[in-house]
Amino acid sequence: MQTIDLRGRSLSTAEMLAVVPRATAARAEALATATAIVEDVRVRGEEALREQAERFDKVSGHAIRVPREHLDDALAGVDPQVRDALEAAIERVRRGSAAQVPAPQVTEIEPGARIVQRWQPVGRVGVYIPGGKAPLASSVVMNVVPAQVAGVESIALASPPQAAEDGRIHPTILAAAALLGVDEVYAIGGAGAIGALAHGVAAIGLDPVDVISGPGNNYVASAKRAVAGVVGTDSEAGATEILIVADAAADARLVAADLISQAEHDEQASAVLVTDSAELADRVAAEVATAAAATRHSARVQTALDGPQSAIVLVDDRAAAVAFSNAYAPEHLELHLVDAEEAAAVFTSAGAVFVGDQTPVSLGDYMAGSNHVLPTGGQARYASGLGAYTFLRPQQVISYDRDALARARKGVVALADAEILPAHGEAVQARFAGAPEPAAATGA
């Protein structure tokens, strides 16, 4: 891993953003490629999807619309321990998501004037589940459960066909879908799946969706950007990121284990340590070198750790660590600090914050009850992770009676005239043509 030494430097916000480690070239290339793939699907539909499956997934002639029996077979064959874990995760995420649905609020502006704030679910959602390097069955839970809690009535799921499964989706992903009652499933992968969900593919019975959610690599994240404006999307949950802020008391072995846990996702994964302890940095570097060589996906891990997106960052003090973390805005932020509970308040930009060395990101990936679909690439500065609210639209329902409108009448006319939009005022005046001025009219 590279070392970025920021000690003795006072950086502005812009300078801090410039030094955070990012794989910018990879993201730029991904956007161009993903945009072309999405457009190909929009124009050529099923033909494009089959060509992409052969090119990227090494699969041909497969059933793109997954038959019901594939779901049934997968659920019947799933390992009982995996089924138990999925069911437990479903229950935990359902409880965590329920807190994200606001109750309707009624505001009485004055007698006869009322605004109701309600949260309306979208009608149809498309869920993307990665299945390449890692078949993320847990992501089925993380995407489908919040949509169901929000009240979404129609859910379509897409995941790559697997050459090792004769063109079927990975069976654990199918089992998770079956557990949740999702039976509209498509064997489509990558950016092409995002294009298909956004634009629809009539030949396979896929209608366009209203919102697309789900994690993926940088091509999937870029494809969401390409369809923005056609459909709603969650944040661009691209290649995974972990940033650990640690002090001198941190356990270097645990820090290294957590960096590697996220680096094994993908060669483009980002693993960053920020510390004001040079001694800890040295210990972590040594632990990472040993553990990375021994892990199952060592080549993938090493590529991620050696990439420009990963680093050990040395800072002068806690304040500098906070500034760096908030500028980076990681997908996952771990706090290995002696006062982690108190310190968490000042780390304001992160997809999710994992407090203390007994709360690893791996817990959030599966069983914490939180959601693991989170913004990457610095988007946590302004975007949130996936939740029931992703599938809800806040709507204002306004109701005025005649007397309340009369009291607002003069104000509407005055502002309409000031903006040189007289027809606005005339629309209100038309309701009172020939009627006397109300005694209580205030123009407020």
XYZ file of C-alpha atoms in Angstrom:
444
model
C 0.000 0.000 0.000
C 1.198 3.509 -0.753
C 1.751 5.967 2.080
C 0.425 9.522 1.888
C 2.097 11.732 4.474
C 0.051 14.828 5.269
C 1.872 15.684 8.494
C 2.898 19.309 8.764
C 0.524 20.402 5.990
C -2.489 22.657 6.352
C -4.873 21.877 3.517
C -7.957 23.706 2.319
C -11.094 21.716 1.516
C -10.239 21.778 -2.190
C -6.664 20.646 -1.522
C -7.914 17.868 0.750
C -10.293 16.624 -1.947
C -7.392 16.619 -4.400
C -5.177 14.361 -2.272
C -7.707 11.683 -1.308
C -6.841 8.427 -3.097
C -9.234 7.649 -5.937
C -9.092 5.468 -9.034
C -10.285 8.330 -11.226
C -9.040 6.913 -14.519
C -10.904 3.644 -13.928
C -14.137 5.501 -13.192
C -13.853 7.668 -16.308
C -13.315 4.617 -18.504
C -16.224 2.820 -16.810
C -18.636 5.665 -17.556
C -17.852 5.673 -21.279
C -18.167 1.900 -21.545
C -21.320 1.666 -19.446
C -23.063 4.418 -21.400
C -22.446 2.565 -24.667
C -23.744 -0.712 -23.194
C -26.910 0.922 -21.862
C -27.621 2.573 -25.207
C -27.113 -0.732 -27.025
C -29.712 -2.374 -24.782
C -32.129 0.516 -25.302
C -31.860 0.182 -29.084
C -31.514 -3.570 -29.627
C -33.075 -5.080 -26.514
C -32.781 -8.852 -26.134
C -30.282 -9.201 -28.972
C -27.881 -6.847 -27.191
C -28.382 -8.623 -23.856
C -27.534 -12.013 -25.369
C -24.408 -10.655 -27.042
C -23.315 -9.072 -23.770
C -23.954 -12.306 -21.851
C -21.737 -14.212 -24.268
C -19.033 -11.550 -24.134
C -18.938 -10.821 -20.404
C -20.450 -13.905 -18.741
C -19.432 -16.614 -21.246
C -23.060 -17.762 -21.417
C -25.334 -18.283 -24.414
C -28.796 -19.704 -25.048
C -29.869 -19.268 -21.426
C -33.337 -18.354 -20.151
C -33.135 -14.620 -19.504
C -36.496 -14.593 -17.707
C -35.894 -17.051 -14.882
C -38.498 -19.840 -14.759
C -40.327 -20.403 -11.475
C -38.791 -23.859 -11.151
C -35.287 -22.366 -10.975
C -36.342 -20.401 -7.899
C -38.010 -23.436 -6.347
C -34.977 -25.648 -7.028
C -32.631 -23.087 -5.486
C -34.689 -22.713 -2.324
C -35.035 -26.469 -1.914
C -31.274 -26.958 -2.328
C -29.909 -24.113 -0.221
C -27.714 -25.057 2.733
C -29.885 -25.017 5.900
C -27.367 -22.824 7.733
C -27.346 -20.338 4.869
C -31.157 -20.310 4.855
C -31.213 -19.677 8.601
C -28.731 -16.815 8.191
C -30.756 -15.290 5.342
C -33.962 -15.490 7.362
C -32.261 -13.859 10.343
C -30.859 -11.110 8.134
C -34.300 -10.528 6.594
C -35.834 -10.090 10.044
C -33.102 -7.704 11.210
C -33.140 -5.566 8.067
C -36.935 -5.446 8.134
C -36.798 -4.054 11.671
C -34.091 -1.561 10.745
C -35.974 -0.430 7.640
C -39.309 0.033 9.421
C -37.851 3.014 11.282
C -37.221 4.735 7.942
C -40.887 5.145 6.972
C -42.163 8.491 8.259
C -45.723 8.844 9.511
C -47.935 11.316 7.639
C -47.812 14.821 9.095
C -50.674 17.322 9.066
C -49.952 21.055 9.335
C -52.848 23.429 10.036
C -51.716 26.715 8.493
C -54.891 28.379 9.789
C -58.561 27.378 10.071
C -59.613 25.748 6.815
C -56.035 25.608 5.449
C -54.235 22.310 5.744
C -51.138 20.654 4.299
C -50.660 16.910 4.593
C -47.125 15.582 4.125
C -47.279 11.982 2.978
C -44.683 9.519 1.690
C -45.856 7.575 -1.337
C -44.054 4.440 -2.560
C -43.034 4.201 -6.195
C -44.922 1.636 -8.205
C -42.106 -0.538 -9.537
C -38.499 -1.146 -8.536
C -35.620 -2.873 -10.300
C -33.030 -4.494 -8.051
C -29.539 -5.367 -9.279
C -27.598 -8.092 -7.483
C -23.920 -8.691 -8.354
C -22.948 -12.262 -9.036
C -19.526 -12.174 -10.672
C -16.589 -12.374 -8.288
C -18.950 -12.643 -5.306
C -22.580 -13.842 -5.525
C -24.070 -11.299 -3.113
C -27.159 -13.093 -1.831
C -27.118 -10.710 1.126
C -27.740 -7.854 -1.303
C -31.078 -9.432 -2.218
C -32.095 -8.897 1.396
C -30.661 -5.378 1.549
C -32.548 -4.218 -1.561
C -35.810 -6.110 -1.517
C -36.694 -5.748 2.166
C -36.602 -1.903 2.249
C -38.677 -1.780 -0.943
C -41.245 -4.120 0.583
C -41.300 -2.130 3.825
C -41.876 1.049 1.809
C -44.904 -0.567 0.179
C -43.583 -1.124 -3.358
C -45.939 -3.494 -5.158
C -43.801 -4.631 -8.121
C -40.158 -5.721 -7.815
C -37.978 -7.080 -10.624
C -34.568 -8.542 -9.841
C -31.604 -8.906 -12.201
C -28.360 -10.778 -11.626
C -25.707 -12.173 -13.980
C -26.056 -15.648 -15.499
C -23.320 -17.994 -14.342
C -21.347 -20.168 -16.739
C -20.721 -22.632 -13.907
C -24.498 -22.960 -13.386
C -25.385 -23.572 -17.066
C -26.572 -19.997 -17.485
C -28.650 -19.863 -14.332
C -28.257 -17.166 -11.704
C -26.240 -18.267 -8.691
C -28.536 -20.538 -6.636
C -28.029 -18.712 -3.333
C -29.199 -15.470 -4.941
C -32.239 -17.271 -6.335
C -32.931 -18.839 -2.936
C -32.870 -15.430 -1.274
C -35.257 -14.059 -3.899
C -37.602 -16.998 -3.347
C -37.544 -16.492 0.426
C -38.681 -12.919 -0.114
C -41.401 -13.810 -2.600
C -39.721 -12.188 -5.605
C -40.602 -14.193 -8.708
C -39.832 -11.696 -11.502
C -36.154 -12.451 -11.967
C -33.871 -11.920 -14.978
C -30.477 -13.462 -15.722
C -28.813 -10.242 -16.879
C -25.519 -8.813 -15.649
C -23.595 -5.575 -15.357
C -24.394 -2.304 -17.086
C -26.707 -4.113 -19.489
C -28.977 -5.068 -16.605
C -29.260 -1.439 -15.547
C -30.153 -0.448 -19.106
C -32.749 -3.225 -19.360
C -34.427 -2.274 -16.074
C -34.491 1.402 -17.010
C -35.765 1.080 -20.578
C -37.568 -2.258 -20.450
C -37.194 -5.131 -22.923
C -40.561 -6.112 -24.388
C -39.294 -9.347 -25.947
C -38.620 -10.857 -22.520
C -41.615 -9.286 -20.778
C -39.546 -6.765 -18.800
C -41.404 -3.506 -18.225
C -39.450 -0.373 -17.269
C -39.099 0.348 -13.566
C -39.396 3.604 -11.641
C -36.331 3.218 -9.406
C -33.190 1.063 -9.721
C -31.191 0.055 -6.672
C -28.337 -2.252 -5.849
C -24.546 -2.395 -5.625
C -22.062 -3.402 -8.282
C -18.697 -2.575 -9.754
C -17.814 0.782 -11.292
C -19.529 -0.182 -14.564
C -22.820 -0.786 -12.758
C -22.456 2.481 -10.843
C -21.691 4.334 -14.077
C -24.681 2.756 -15.809
C -26.911 4.255 -13.125
C -25.496 7.653 -14.025
C -26.265 6.935 -17.691
C -29.962 6.281 -16.950
C -30.414 9.124 -14.465
C -33.409 11.169 -15.539
C -35.012 8.136 -17.163
C -35.491 6.442 -13.815
C -34.615 7.202 -10.237
C -31.602 5.461 -8.745
C -30.115 4.955 -5.341
C -26.648 6.357 -4.768
C -23.928 5.001 -7.051
C -22.840 2.050 -4.966
C -19.766 1.122 -6.972
C -16.558 -0.678 -6.042
C -16.409 -0.972 -2.263
C -14.526 1.408 0.033
C -13.349 1.163 3.614
C -11.653 3.964 5.527
C -10.389 3.216 9.020
C -9.454 5.988 11.419
C -7.234 4.558 14.135
C -5.160 5.854 17.007
C -2.022 4.469 18.635
C -4.039 2.109 20.843
C -5.655 0.305 17.902
C -5.048 -3.396 17.260
C -3.024 -3.544 14.027
C -4.162 -7.118 13.381
C -7.843 -6.136 13.398
C -7.227 -3.054 11.259
C -5.408 -5.175 8.676
C -8.125 -7.838 8.710
C -10.817 -5.252 8.045
C -8.877 -3.576 5.222
C -8.416 -6.949 3.548
C -12.061 -7.924 4.082
C -13.167 -5.179 1.722
C -10.220 -5.449 -0.667
C -11.294 -9.005 -1.510
C -14.481 -7.726 -3.188
C -12.833 -6.406 -6.333
C -9.540 -5.247 -7.790
C -11.008 -1.726 -7.806
C -11.874 -1.809 -4.088
C -10.476 0.990 -1.920
C -8.822 0.336 1.455
C -7.560 3.355 3.397
C -6.109 3.762 6.883
C -5.864 7.219 8.446
C -3.795 7.542 11.614
C -1.683 9.979 13.584
C 0.533 7.124 14.788
C 3.471 6.260 12.548
C 4.131 3.209 14.714
C 0.619 1.872 14.146
C 0.962 2.539 10.414
C 4.114 0.415 10.296
C 2.474 -2.411 12.248
C -0.595 -2.380 10.008
C 1.539 -2.424 6.851
C 3.353 -5.495 8.148
C 0.114 -7.251 9.141
C -1.479 -6.480 5.780
C 1.498 -7.904 3.879
C 1.323 -11.162 5.810
C -2.447 -11.577 5.865
C -3.016 -10.536 2.248
C -0.640 -13.226 1.021
C -2.491 -15.889 3.018
C -6.095 -15.065 2.148
C -8.047 -17.015 -0.476
C -8.327 -14.147 -2.962
C -4.789 -12.918 -2.410
C -4.162 -11.797 -6.010
C -7.376 -9.740 -6.075
C -6.646 -8.286 -2.643
C -3.094 -7.341 -3.552
C -4.208 -5.620 -6.747
C -6.728 -3.547 -4.780
C -4.212 -2.659 -2.080
C -1.544 -1.691 -4.620
C -3.934 0.485 -6.626
C -4.070 4.287 -6.484
C -7.338 4.056 -4.564
C -5.739 2.481 -1.461
C -3.319 4.053 1.008
C -2.051 4.533 4.531
C -2.503 8.225 5.331
C -0.433 9.854 8.085
C -1.872 12.966 9.740
C -0.795 15.214 12.620
C -3.731 14.755 14.954
C -7.392 13.816 15.416
C -8.659 17.042 13.866
C -6.710 16.329 10.677
C -8.048 12.764 10.626
C -11.607 14.076 10.896
C -11.012 16.582 8.099
C -9.539 13.927 5.815
C -12.322 11.420 6.505
C -15.085 13.956 5.926
C -13.452 15.038 2.649
C -13.036 11.440 1.496
C -16.630 10.571 2.565
C -16.130 6.794 2.580
C -18.748 4.171 1.918
C -17.718 2.413 5.142
C -16.012 4.250 8.008
C -14.574 2.325 10.934
C -13.445 4.120 14.097
C -10.711 2.235 15.960
C -10.364 4.913 18.613
C -10.221 4.782 22.402
C -13.140 7.228 22.519
C -14.950 5.961 19.418
C -18.486 6.455 20.770
C -17.887 10.128 21.564
C -15.773 10.746 18.454
C -18.432 9.413 16.074
C -20.358 12.687 16.278
C -17.739 14.667 14.345
C -17.344 12.156 11.496
C -20.262 13.494 9.484
C -19.652 12.234 5.928
C -19.867 8.465 5.509
C -22.289 5.952 4.091
C -22.249 4.069 7.384
C -20.149 4.505 10.534
C -18.904 1.448 12.441
C -18.044 2.439 15.981
C -15.287 0.628 17.889
C -13.116 -2.320 16.999
C -15.895 -4.838 17.734
C -18.130 -3.444 14.970
C -16.463 -4.487 11.698
C -17.862 -3.680 8.267
C -18.401 -7.423 7.768
C -21.119 -7.247 10.414
C -22.864 -4.512 8.441
C -22.478 -6.515 5.250
C -24.647 -9.282 6.641
C -26.242 -9.191 10.067
C -26.184 -5.756 11.725
C -29.699 -4.863 10.561
C -28.332 -1.794 8.786
C -28.168 -1.631 4.988
C -24.980 -2.400 3.083
C -25.917 -0.621 -0.156
C -24.056 2.648 0.383
C -22.698 5.596 -1.633
C -19.139 5.386 -2.965
C -16.761 7.750 -4.734
C -17.248 10.579 -2.245
C -21.014 10.738 -2.700
C -21.556 10.279 1.038
C -20.879 14.026 1.314
C -24.393 14.581 -0.078
C -26.100 11.203 -0.520
C -27.392 8.496 1.796
C -27.315 4.739 1.742
C -30.235 2.589 0.661
C -33.289 2.510 2.880
C -37.057 2.369 2.735
C -36.928 6.118 2.039
C -35.171 5.384 -1.288
C -38.480 4.060 -2.600
C -40.699 6.768 -1.106
C -41.657 10.112 -2.616
C -42.617 12.873 -0.197
C -45.788 14.541 -1.439
C -47.633 17.608 -0.177
C -51.426 17.417 -0.256
C -52.893 20.921 0.091
C -56.472 21.584 1.093
C -58.007 25.104 1.512
C -61.658 25.955 1.987
C -63.215 29.092 0.506
C -62.740 31.246 3.604
C -59.081 30.290 3.916
C -58.496 31.038 0.226
C -60.192 34.405 0.671
C -57.773 35.285 3.466
C -54.782 34.435 1.249
C -56.268 36.116 -1.845
C -54.654 39.548 -1.572
C -51.214 38.028 -0.976
C -51.474 35.806 -4.044
C -52.530 38.700 -6.255
C -49.805 40.994 -4.933
C -47.022 38.478 -5.513
C -48.391 37.440 -8.906
C -48.416 41.060 -10.045
C -44.894 41.606 -8.672
C -43.643 38.671 -10.732
C -45.570 39.869 -13.816
C -47.666 36.702 -13.821
C -51.133 38.241 -13.589
C -53.007 35.106 -14.645
C -51.903 33.512 -11.387
C -53.803 36.154 -9.448
C -56.712 36.049 -11.871
C -57.125 32.303 -11.207
C -57.778 33.141 -7.563
C -59.928 36.201 -8.327
C -62.143 34.099 -10.593
C -63.358 32.213 -7.547
C -64.689 35.419 -6.026
C -66.162 37.138 -9.077
C -69.102 39.240 -7.902
C -68.575 38.285 -4.254
C -67.989 40.936 -1.529
C -64.570 41.266 0.083
C -64.362 39.080 3.198
C -64.134 41.164 6.380
C -61.284 39.050 7.734
C -59.076 39.189 4.633
C -55.489 39.894 5.687
C -53.465 39.235 2.548
C -51.182 37.010 4.607
